[in-house]
Coordinates of C-alpha atoms in Angstrom, one line a residue:
X1 CA 4.8 23.9 12.2
X2 CA 7.8 26.0 14.6
X3 CA 11.3 25.2 13.3
X4 CA 12.6 22.8 15.5
X5 CA 16.0 23.1 18.1
X6 CA 19.4 22.0 16.1
X7 CA 22.3 20.8 17.3
X8 CA 25.1 22.1 19.0
X9 CA 27.9 21.5 15.8
X10 CA 25.3 23.2 13.4
X11 CA 24.7 26.3 15.2
X12 CA 26.4 29.4 13.5
X13 CA 29.6 30.3 15.7
X14 CA 29.6 33.5 15.3
X15 CA 27.0 33.7 17.2
X16 CA 28.2 31.8 20.2
X17 CA 31.5 32.1 23.0
X18 CA 34.8 31.9 22.3
X19 CA 36.2 29.9 25.5
X20 CA 39.7 29.8 23.5
X21 CA 40.7 33.4 25.7
X22 CA 40.7 31.1 28.9
X23 CA 42.1 28.2 27.6
X24 CA 43.5 28.3 23.9
X25 CA 44.0 24.4 23.1
X26 CA 42.4 21.0 24.9
X27 CA 46.3 21.0 25.7
X28 CA 46.8 24.1 27.8
X29 CA 43.7 23.1 30.1
X30 CA 45.4 19.6 30.6
X31 CA 48.6 21.2 31.7
X32 CA 46.3 24.2 33.6
X33 CA 45.0 20.3 35.3
X34 CA 48.4 19.5 35.8
X35 CA 50.3 23.0 37.7
X36 CA 47.3 23.2 40.2
X37 CA 47.4 19.3 41.2
X38 CA 51.3 20.2 41.5
X39 CA 50.5 24.0 43.5
X40 CA 48.3 22.9 45.9
X41 CA 50.8 20.2 46.3
X42 CA 53.6 22.6 47.3
X43 CA 51.3 24.8 49.4
X44 CA 51.0 21.6 51.7
X45 CA 54.5 20.6 51.6
X46 CA 55.6 24.2 52.8
X47 CA 52.8 25.2 55.1
X48 CA 51.3 22.3 56.5
X49 CA 51.4 23.0 60.6
X50 CA 53.6 25.6 59.8
X51 CA 50.4 28.8 60.1
X52 CA 51.6 29.6 63.7
X53 CA 53.2 33.2 62.4
X54 CA 51.4 36.1 60.4
X55 CA 54.3 36.3 57.9
X56 CA 53.7 32.5 57.4
X57 CA 50.0 32.8 57.2
X58 CA 50.3 36.1 54.5
X59 CA 52.9 33.5 52.9
X60 CA 50.5 30.7 52.3
X61 CA 47.7 32.9 52.0
X62 CA 49.2 34.6 48.9
X63 CA 49.8 31.5 47.1
X64 CA 46.3 30.0 47.8
X65 CA 45.5 33.6 46.0
X66 CA 46.8 31.9 42.7
X67 CA 45.6 28.7 43.7
X68 CA 42.0 30.5 43.5
X69 CA 42.6 32.2 40.3
X70 CA 43.7 29.0 38.5
X71 CA 41.0 26.5 39.9
X72 CA 38.8 29.4 39.2
X73 CA 39.4 29.4 35.9
X74 CA 40.3 25.3 35.6
X75 CA 36.5 24.6 36.3
X76 CA 34.6 27.6 34.2
X77 CA 35.6 26.3 31.4
X78 CA 34.8 22.6 32.0
X79 CA 31.1 24.3 33.3
X80 CA 31.0 26.9 30.4
X81 CA 31.2 24.0 27.9
X82 CA 29.0 21.6 29.3
X83 CA 26.5 24.7 29.5
X84 CA 25.8 24.9 25.9
X85 CA 24.9 21.2 25.5
X86 CA 24.3 19.2 28.6
X87 CA 24.3 15.9 25.9
X88 CA 27.8 16.4 24.9
X89 CA 29.3 13.2 27.1
X90 CA 32.7 14.6 26.3
X91 CA 32.1 18.0 28.4
X92 CA 30.3 15.8 30.2
X93 CA 33.2 13.7 31.6
X94 CA 35.8 17.4 31.3
X95 CA 33.9 18.6 34.2
X96 CA 32.7 16.0 36.7
X97 CA 37.1 15.5 35.8
X98 CA 37.6 18.7 36.8
X99 CA 35.1 19.0 39.8
X100 CA 36.9 15.5 41.3
X101 CA 40.2 17.1 41.1
X102 CA 39.4 20.8 42.0
X103 CA 37.7 18.3 45.1
X104 CA 40.3 16.6 45.9
X105 CA 42.5 19.8 46.0
X106 CA 40.5 21.4 47.4
X107 CA 40.5 18.9 51.0
X108 CA 44.7 19.2 50.6
X109 CA 43.9 22.9 51.3
X110 CA 41.3 22.6 54.2
X111 CA 43.9 22.7 56.4
X112 CA 44.4 26.4 55.6
X113 CA 41.1 27.8 57.1
X114 CA 41.7 24.8 59.8
X115 CA 44.8 26.0 60.9
X116 CA 44.0 29.8 61.5
X117 CA 41.1 29.3 62.9
X118 CA 42.2 27.7 65.9
X119 CA 44.8 30.4 66.4
X120 CA 44.3 33.5 68.7
X121 CA 43.6 36.0 67.5
X122 CA 44.9 38.0 68.2
X123 CA 47.6 37.1 66.1
X124 CA 44.8 36.3 63.3
X125 CA 44.9 40.5 64.0
X126 CA 48.0 41.0 63.1
X127 CA 48.4 38.6 60.2
X128 CA 45.8 41.3 58.7
X129 CA 47.9 44.2 59.8
X130 CA 50.7 42.9 57.8
X131 CA 48.6 42.1 54.4
X132 CA 45.5 44.4 53.5
X133 CA 45.0 41.5 50.7
X134 CA 44.6 38.9 52.4
X135 CA 42.7 41.2 55.3
X136 CA 38.6 40.7 54.1
X137 CA 39.8 36.4 53.8
X138 CA 41.3 36.1 57.3
X139 CA 38.3 38.7 59.1
X140 CA 36.0 35.9 56.8
X141 CA 37.8 33.3 58.5
X142 CA 37.5 34.5 62.2
X143 CA 33.8 34.3 61.2
X144 CA 32.9 31.5 61.0
X145 CA 34.5 30.3 64.0
X146 CA 32.3 29.6 66.2
X147 CA 31.0 27.0 63.0
X148 CA 33.6 25.7 62.4
X149 CA 34.2 21.6 63.2
X150 CA 37.4 20.7 63.2
X151 CA 40.1 20.0 61.4
X152 CA 39.5 16.1 60.0
X153 CA 35.9 16.7 59.6
X154 CA 37.0 20.2 57.5
X155 CA 39.0 18.2 55.3
X156 CA 36.3 15.4 54.7
X157 CA 33.5 17.4 53.5
X158 CA 35.5 18.9 51.3
X159 CA 36.9 15.9 49.6
X160 CA 32.9 15.2 49.3
X161 CA 32.4 18.9 47.7
X162 CA 31.6 18.0 44.2
X163 CA 29.3 14.9 45.9
X164 CA 27.6 17.3 47.6
X165 CA 26.9 19.2 44.6
X166 CA 25.6 16.3 42.7
X167 CA 21.9 17.4 43.2
X168 CA 22.0 20.5 41.2
X169 CA 24.0 18.4 38.3
X170 CA 21.3 15.7 38.6
X171 CA 18.7 18.0 37.7
X172 CA 20.6 19.6 34.9
X173 CA 20.9 16.4 33.3
X174 CA 17.8 15.2 34.0
X175 CA 15.9 19.0 33.0
X176 CA 18.0 19.7 30.0
X177 CA 19.1 15.5 28.5
X178 CA 16.8 12.9 29.9
X179 CA 13.4 15.0 29.3
X180 CA 12.6 13.9 26.2
X181 CA 9.3 16.4 25.1
X182 CA 7.6 14.6 22.4
X183 CA 5.4 17.1 19.5
X184 CA 2.1 18.1 20.6
X185 CA -0.6 18.6 18.5
X186 CA -3.1 21.4 17.8
X187 CA -6.1 21.1 14.8
X188 CA -3.9 18.2 13.3
X189 CA -0.9 20.4 13.4
X190 CA 2.3 18.8 15.3
X191 CA 4.9 21.3 16.6
X192 CA 7.9 21.0 18.9
X193 CA 7.9 21.5 22.3
X194 CA 11.9 21.5 24.7
X195 CA 12.5 23.3 28.2
X196 CA 13.5 26.2 25.5
X197 CA 11.2 26.4 23.2
X198 CA 8.5 26.5 26.3
X199 CA 10.5 29.3 28.7
X200 CA 11.3 31.3 25.1
X201 CA 8.1 31.0 22.5
X202 CA 5.2 28.9 23.3
X203 CA 4.9 31.1 26.8
X204 CA 4.1 34.2 24.7
X205 CA 1.8 32.9 22.2
X206 CA -1.2 34.7 21.5
X207 CA -2.8 31.6 20.4
X208 CA -4.3 30.5 23.5
X209 CA -5.0 27.5 22.1
X210 CA -1.5 26.9 21.8
X211 CA -0.2 28.7 24.1
X212 CA -3.0 25.9 26.4
X213 CA -1.7 23.4 24.5
X214 CA 1.4 23.8 25.2
X215 CA 1.7 24.2 28.3
X216 CA -0.5 21.0 29.5
X217 CA 2.1 19.1 26.4
X218 CA 5.1 20.3 29.0
X219 CA 3.6 19.5 32.4
X220 CA 2.5 16.4 31.3
X221 CA 6.3 15.4 30.5
X222 CA 7.4 17.3 33.8
X223 CA 5.2 14.9 35.7
X224 CA 6.5 12.0 34.5
X225 CA 9.8 13.5 36.6
X226 CA 8.0 14.4 39.4
X227 CA 9.5 10.9 41.9
X228 CA 12.9 11.7 40.3
X229 CA 13.5 15.0 40.8
X230 CA 11.4 15.5 44.3
X231 CA 14.6 12.8 45.5
X232 CA 16.7 15.2 43.9
X233 CA 15.3 18.2 46.1
X234 CA 15.0 15.9 49.0
X235 CA 18.9 15.1 49.2
X236 CA 19.4 19.1 48.7
X237 CA 17.6 20.3 51.3
X238 CA 18.6 17.6 53.9
X239 CA 22.5 17.7 53.2
X240 CA 21.8 21.5 53.8
X241 CA 20.0 21.1 56.9
X242 CA 22.3 18.1 57.9
X243 CA 25.9 21.0 57.2
X244 CA 23.7 23.8 59.7
X245 CA 23.2 20.5 62.8
X246 CA 27.2 19.9 62.1
X247 CA 28.3 23.6 62.3
X248 CA 26.1 25.0 65.3
X249 CA 22.9 26.7 63.7
X250 CA 19.9 27.0 65.9
X251 CA 18.1 26.3 61.8
X252 CA 19.2 26.1 57.8
X253 CA 18.1 29.8 57.1
X254 CA 20.4 30.9 59.8
X255 CA 23.2 28.9 58.4
X256 CA 22.5 29.8 54.7
X257 CA 21.8 33.0 54.8
X258 CA 24.8 33.6 57.3
X259 CA 27.6 33.9 54.0
X260 CA 25.0 36.6 52.8
X261 CA 25.8 38.0 56.1
X262 CA 22.2 40.1 56.2
X263 CA 20.3 38.2 58.9
X264 CA 16.0 36.4 59.2
X265 CA 14.3 40.1 59.1
X266 CA 15.7 40.9 56.0
X267 CA 14.2 37.6 54.5
X268 CA 11.6 38.0 55.8
X269 CA 10.8 40.4 55.3
X270 CA 11.5 40.7 51.4
X271 CA 9.3 37.7 51.2
X272 CA 6.7 39.0 53.6
X273 CA 5.5 42.5 51.9
X274 CA 6.3 41.3 48.6
X275 CA 3.3 38.7 48.9
X276 CA 1.1 41.1 50.7
X277 CA 1.8 44.3 49.5
X278 CA 2.6 43.7 45.6
X279 CA -1.0 40.7 45.2
X280 CA -3.2 43.6 44.4
X281 CA -1.3 45.9 41.2
X282 CA -0.3 42.7 39.7
X283 CA -4.1 41.2 40.0
X284 CA -4.7 44.6 38.7
X285 CA -2.1 43.9 36.0
X286 CA -3.6 39.7 35.6
X287 CA -7.1 41.3 35.0
X288 CA -5.8 44.1 32.3
X289 CA -4.0 41.0 30.5
X290 CA -7.4 38.7 30.5
X291 CA -9.5 42.6 28.8
X292 CA -6.8 42.8 26.1
X293 CA -6.7 39.4 24.7
X294 CA -10.2 38.7 25.4
X295 CA -9.7 35.7 27.6
X296 CA -12.7 33.5 29.3
X297 CA -10.4 32.9 32.0
X298 CA -7.0 34.2 33.1
X299 CA -4.9 30.8 34.2
X300 CA -1.4 31.1 34.9
X301 CA -0.8 29.5 31.6
X302 CA -2.1 33.6 30.8
X303 CA 0.1 35.4 32.6
X304 CA 2.8 35.9 30.9
X305 CA 0.9 36.9 27.2
X306 CA 2.7 40.3 26.6
X307 CA 0.2 44.3 27.1
X308 CA 0.4 44.9 22.8
X309 CA 2.2 41.6 21.5
X310 CA 1.8 42.6 17.6
X311 CA 3.6 45.8 18.3
X312 CA 6.8 43.9 19.8
X313 CA 9.9 44.7 17.1
X314 CA 11.3 42.0 16.1
X315 CA 15.5 42.9 16.5
X316 CA 19.0 41.7 15.5
X317 CA 21.2 40.9 17.9
X318 CA 23.2 43.2 16.4
X319 CA 20.5 46.4 16.6
X320 CA 19.8 44.8 20.2
X321 CA 24.1 46.2 20.5
X322 CA 23.3 49.8 19.2
X323 CA 20.4 49.7 22.2
X324 CA 22.5 49.1 24.1
X325 CA 26.2 50.0 23.8
X326 CA 23.8 54.1 24.3
X327 CA 21.4 52.5 27.2
X328 CA 24.1 52.2 29.1
X329 CA 26.5 54.7 28.0
X330 CA 26.5 57.3 30.9
X331 CA 27.9 54.4 33.2
X332 CA 31.4 55.9 30.9
X333 CA 34.6 55.1 29.0
X334 CA 35.5 52.0 30.4
X335 CA 32.0 50.7 31.1
X336 CA 31.4 51.1 27.5
X337 CA 34.4 49.8 26.3
X338 CA 33.8 46.3 28.8
X339 CA 30.3 46.5 26.4
X340 CA 31.4 46.6 23.5
X341 CA 34.6 43.8 24.0
X342 CA 32.0 41.2 24.6
X343 CA 29.8 41.7 21.1
X344 CA 33.7 41.8 19.8
X345 CA 35.5 38.9 21.0
X346 CA 32.3 37.1 21.6
X347 CA 31.7 36.7 25.5
X348 CA 27.3 36.1 24.8
X349 CA 26.8 33.1 23.5
X350 CA 23.0 34.0 21.7
X351 CA 22.2 30.3 20.0
X352 CA 19.6 28.5 21.4
X353 CA 20.6 24.4 20.7
X354 CA 19.3 20.7 21.7
X355 CA 21.5 20.8 25.0
X356 CA 21.6 24.2 25.6
X357 CA 20.6 25.9 30.0
X358 CA 17.9 27.5 29.7
X359 CA 17.1 31.1 31.2
X360 CA 20.4 33.2 31.2
X361 CA 23.3 33.8 33.3
X362 CA 27.0 36.0 33.3
X363 CA 29.1 33.5 34.5
X364 CA 33.0 36.0 35.4
X365 CA 36.0 33.2 36.2
X366 CA 39.4 36.0 38.1
X367 CA 41.7 36.2 35.5
X368 CA 39.9 36.0 32.4
X369 CA 36.4 37.6 31.0
X370 CA 32.8 37.4 31.9
X371 CA 30.5 35.2 29.6
X372 CA 27.2 35.6 28.8
X373 CA 24.7 32.7 28.1
X374 CA 21.3 34.2 26.1
X375 CA 18.9 31.7 23.6
X376 CA 18.5 34.6 21.5
X377 CA 14.4 34.7 19.7
X378 CA 14.7 38.3 18.1
X379 CA 12.1 39.9 20.3
X380 CA 12.2 43.1 22.1
X381 CA 12.6 41.8 24.9
X382 CA 15.3 39.9 25.0
X383 CA 17.3 43.7 24.8
X384 CA 16.6 43.9 28.6
X385 CA 17.6 40.5 29.5
X386 CA 21.3 41.2 27.6
X387 CA 21.8 44.1 29.8
X388 CA 20.8 42.6 32.6
X389 CA 23.6 39.7 32.6
X390 CA 25.5 43.3 31.3
X391 CA 25.3 44.4 34.1
X392 CA 26.8 41.1 36.5
X393 CA 29.6 41.3 33.4
X394 CA 30.6 45.0 34.4
X395 CA 29.5 44.4 38.3
X396 CA 32.6 41.5 38.0
X397 CA 34.8 43.6 35.8
X398 CA 34.9 46.3 37.2
X399 CA 35.3 44.3 41.4
X400 CA 38.1 42.2 39.4
X401 CA 39.5 45.0 38.2
X402 CA 40.2 46.9 41.1
X403 CA 40.5 43.9 43.8
X404 CA 42.6 40.8 44.3
X405 CA 40.5 37.4 44.0
X406 CA 39.6 37.0 47.9
X407 CA 37.6 41.0 48.2
X408 CA 36.1 40.3 44.5
X409 CA 32.9 38.7 45.8
X410 CA 29.9 40.5 47.0
X411 CA 26.9 39.3 49.1
X412 CA 24.5 37.0 47.3
X413 CA 22.1 39.3 49.0
X414 CA 23.8 42.2 46.1
X415 CA 24.3 39.7 43.6
X416 CA 21.0 41.1 41.3
X417 CA 21.5 44.9 41.8
X418 CA 23.6 45.9 38.5
X419 CA 21.6 43.5 36.7
X420 CA 18.5 45.0 37.7
X421 CA 19.8 48.6 37.2
X422 CA 20.6 48.4 33.8
X423 CA 16.8 46.8 33.0
X424 CA 16.1 49.7 34.5
X425 CA 17.9 51.5 32.6
X426 CA 17.7 50.4 28.9
X427 CA 13.8 51.2 30.1
X428 CA 14.9 55.3 30.7
X429 CA 16.4 55.7 27.6
X430 CA 13.5 53.8 25.3
X431 CA 11.5 56.3 26.7
X432 CA 13.7 59.2 26.4
X433 CA 13.5 58.2 22.5
X434 CA 10.0 57.4 21.6
X435 CA 6.8 60.9 22.0
X436 CA 4.6 57.4 20.3
X437 CA 2.3 56.6 22.9
X438 CA 1.9 52.7 22.5
X439 CA 5.9 52.1 22.2
X440 CA 5.8 54.4 25.6
X441 CA 3.2 51.1 26.8
X442 CA 5.4 49.0 25.7
X443 CA 8.5 49.6 27.7
X444 CA 6.2 50.0 30.3
X445 CA 5.0 46.8 30.3
X446 CA 8.1 45.1 29.2
X447 CA 9.5 46.7 32.3
X448 CA 6.7 45.4 34.2
X449 CA 5.9 41.8 33.0
X450 CA 9.8 40.8 32.7
X451 CA 11.6 43.3 35.1
X452 CA 9.4 43.1 37.9
X453 CA 7.3 40.3 37.5
X454 CA 10.1 37.8 37.2
X455 CA 12.3 39.8 39.7
X456 CA 9.9 40.5 41.9
X457 CA 7.2 37.7 40.9
X458 CA 8.3 34.5 39.8
X459 CA 11.6 34.4 41.9
X460 CA 9.7 35.7 44.9
X461 CA 7.1 33.0 44.9
X462 CA 10.5 31.0 44.3
X463 CA 11.0 32.2 47.8
X464 CA 8.1 32.1 49.5
X465 CA 7.6 28.3 48.5
X466 CA 11.0 27.6 49.2
X467 CA 11.0 29.0 52.9
X468 CA 7.8 26.8 53.6
X469 CA 10.0 23.7 52.7
X470 CA 13.0 24.8 53.8
X471 CA 10.4 25.0 57.7
X472 CA 9.5 21.3 57.3
X473 CA 13.3 20.5 56.8
X474 CA 14.0 22.5 59.9
X475 CA 11.2 20.7 61.4
X476 CA 12.7 17.2 60.7
X477 CA 9.4 16.5 58.0
X478 CA 10.6 14.2 54.8
X479 CA 8.9 16.6 51.3
X480 CA 8.1 15.0 48.0
X481 CA 6.5 15.4 45.0
X482 CA 3.3 15.4 46.9
X483 CA 4.0 18.4 49.7
X484 CA 6.0 19.6 46.6
X485 CA 3.2 20.4 44.5
X486 CA 0.7 21.5 47.4
X487 CA 3.1 24.2 48.4
X488 CA 3.6 25.3 45.2
X489 CA -0.3 25.5 44.4
X490 CA -0.5 27.5 47.7
X491 CA 1.7 29.9 47.1
X492 CA 0.6 30.5 43.7
X493 CA -3.5 30.7 44.8
X494 CA -2.4 33.2 47.9
X495 CA -0.6 35.6 45.7
X496 CA -3.1 35.7 43.1
X497 CA -5.8 35.0 44.9
X498 CA -9.4 34.7 42.6
X499 CA -8.3 37.0 40.0
X500 CA -6.1 33.9 38.4
X501 CA -7.2 30.2 38.0
X502 CA -4.5 28.2 39.1
X503 CA -5.1 25.5 36.2
X504 CA -3.8 22.1 36.3
X505 CA 0.3 21.5 36.0
X506 CA 1.2 25.2 37.4
X507 CA 1.7 23.7 41.0
X508 CA 4.7 21.7 38.9
X509 CA 6.6 25.3 37.9
X510 CA 8.8 24.4 41.2
X511 CA 10.5 21.8 38.8
X512 CA 11.4 24.1 36.6
X513 CA 13.6 26.1 38.3
X514 CA 17.6 25.9 38.9
X515 CA 17.2 28.4 42.0
X516 CA 16.7 25.5 44.8
X517 CA 20.0 24.2 44.6
X518 CA 21.5 27.5 44.9
X519 CA 20.9 28.1 48.9
X520 CA 18.8 31.0 49.4
X521 CA 19.0 32.9 46.0
X522 CA 15.5 33.5 44.6
X523 CA 14.1 35.8 47.2
X524 CA 17.6 38.2 46.6
X525 CA 16.3 39.4 42.7
X526 CA 13.2 41.1 45.0
X527 CA 16.3 42.1 47.2
X528 CA 19.0 43.3 44.8
X529 CA 15.6 45.2 42.3
X530 CA 14.9 47.4 45.3
X531 CA 18.2 48.8 45.6
X532 CA 18.8 49.4 41.5
X533 CA 15.4 50.8 41.8
X534 CA 16.1 53.8 44.2
X535 CA 18.9 54.2 43.2
X536 CA 18.0 54.8 39.7
X537 CA 15.4 57.3 41.2
X538 CA 18.0 59.0 42.5
X539 CA 20.1 58.9 38.8
X540 CA 16.4 60.3 37.3
X541 CA 16.9 63.1 39.6
X542 CA 20.7 63.6 40.7
X543 CA 22.6 63.0 37.5
X544 CA 26.4 61.7 37.9
X545 CA 26.3 62.3 41.9
X546 CA 24.2 58.8 41.9
X547 CA 26.4 57.5 38.3
X548 CA 29.4 57.6 40.2
X549 CA 28.5 56.4 43.4
X550 CA 27.1 53.5 41.8
X551 CA 29.7 52.9 39.9
X552 CA 32.0 52.7 43.3
X553 CA 30.5 50.2 44.7
X554 CA 31.0 48.5 42.4
X555 CA 34.5 48.4 42.2
X556 CA 34.2 47.7 45.8
X557 CA 33.5 43.9 45.3
X558 CA 32.6 42.6 48.5
X559 CA 33.9 44.5 50.9
X560 CA 31.2 46.0 51.9
X561 CA 28.3 44.1 53.7
X562 CA 24.7 44.8 52.0
X563 CA 24.0 47.2 54.9
X564 CA 27.1 49.1 54.1
X565 CA 26.9 48.5 50.3
X566 CA 23.5 50.5 50.4
X567 CA 24.2 53.0 52.5
X568 CA 26.7 53.9 50.4
X569 CA 24.2 54.0 47.1
X570 CA 21.6 56.8 49.3
X571 CA 19.4 53.1 50.6
X572 CA 18.4 52.0 53.7
X573 CA 17.6 48.6 53.3
X574 CA 17.5 48.1 57.7
X575 CA 14.0 49.8 57.2
X576 CA 10.9 48.7 54.9
X577 CA 10.6 51.9 53.1
X578 CA 12.9 51.1 50.0
X579 CA 10.7 47.9 49.6
X580 CA 7.7 49.7 49.8
X581 CA 8.7 52.7 47.7
X582 CA 9.4 50.0 44.9
X583 CA 6.3 47.8 45.2
X584 CA 4.7 51.5 44.7
X585 CA 6.5 51.9 41.7
X586 CA 5.2 48.9 40.5
X587 CA 1.6 50.0 41.4
X588 CA 2.2 53.6 39.0
X589 CA 3.6 51.9 36.4
X590 CA 0.8 49.5 36.1
X591 CA -1.9 52.8 36.4
X592 CA -0.9 54.6 34.0
X593 CA -0.5 51.6 31.6
X594 CA -4.0 51.0 32.2
X595 CA -4.2 54.5 31.0
X596 CA -2.7 54.7 28.0
X597 CA -4.7 51.6 26.6
X598 CA -7.4 53.1 27.9
X599 CA -6.8 56.9 25.6
X600 CA -5.2 53.9 22.9
X601 CA -7.9 51.8 22.3
X602 CA -10.3 55.7 22.9

């Protein structure tokens, strides 16, 4: 029987993150929360109704930067405590209270943007000339001007921000605290099941009977919650549509893409080209998996199987550290020092425990260091996940170091480029350091089954599904569980064709991802990896020049649009060429895996 998950209190503290680097004690946290409230009241008293000249505007924004930094630290502290155990009622209380206070503060300070946005544009430009620190913030306010609402409405929306974020919180609580998965039985033996165990273990299980039984048991539990989660999702997208209408956008797509600083052409191209052009390559890969594992039929439940499961090395956290440091050392001493600190200072939460958020993420509060959540399984593929999250960490480590808080956040379109770049570098490193054909095949298969499958298939199919949902919402229609299941099945069947059987329960995959509560996020994974793939080719051919260009854009934070960012590293995303190049590259890797398999089997 597989080992069941521990409670958070029973895990090895050495492999958990240390949040005392944000606030050393609960008393310090409470004191800073009071300080945040006081600062916001002082700003309101000092500046409300007085933002009429460049000096006063910039004095106000200088104080706002301090408030933003402290608010970010408080919000991150409360969220990160909850992320490792969604069942912890003390953490739930802290997070809800913090979010409520921050919503109140956002409402109190909404006058800043409302007053500035009503000023003559020439006056705003003069304020931009006075302060380089506040220039980008003021420019973004000017960009929002066509979609600004009255000060009273903006204040109300800010006050309601915590409530408006409720769908995401309800989704996570349902998924991680309320879904109590029963054990499932195969040949008289019981096996434990949870979100983490299914996604980190059972999907990769080579015993077909066990793997498929786990998938069926997992789907049975999801189905019991489908109407609840569908209602939560309906609330989320309906909220986004209402806000889009209020702000005068033509569609919810335009509203959600506005902050990403990209248009519908880039968004639609990413989905349409991958659905059409990548699908044949991935079907070929699915056939290879079916052949290697001697499956009577290839189903959706079998797609996570490894090309060579018996070969994949087990790896400890300490061994993974060596791989990661050596692979990323080409970025120089400062970046490498950041990686070493992540291990030495416990920036990373490795353990598996009940109630912990699934998947992996990196949170990078300004004024502190990044924090990485991962559930370590001792499988070699986790090295790629770790490198990925350290890519986010390195990005914001550099962005924060070289920018004030107003200038650090890049467009969401770019957010996955630095993370996926690190996966490419890990593959380069492993390929350079082996002559063993079996090892080479394993590395190439991980690049397909993890790096590209995760970003160009899993998340891209989420994006294609999500687009169908928003089209219905834009047309004024409702969504419900039956419709969501239908859309998801349709997308999966279109992509996999007749090569993969979309088994009963696969349509419930829409219930597994939190990305649907983050706007148009899923498609950006493939967008970021497209840029990373092209830059990786430059690194392999040009060396230091390409590395220097990459580090410079990481340092730039949010000062460039996606098109400008990509151009700085030699990629033109205004055309479809980078995406087609990347799809061709994926096809070449799959062909190489097939070739190596034939050689090894021969």
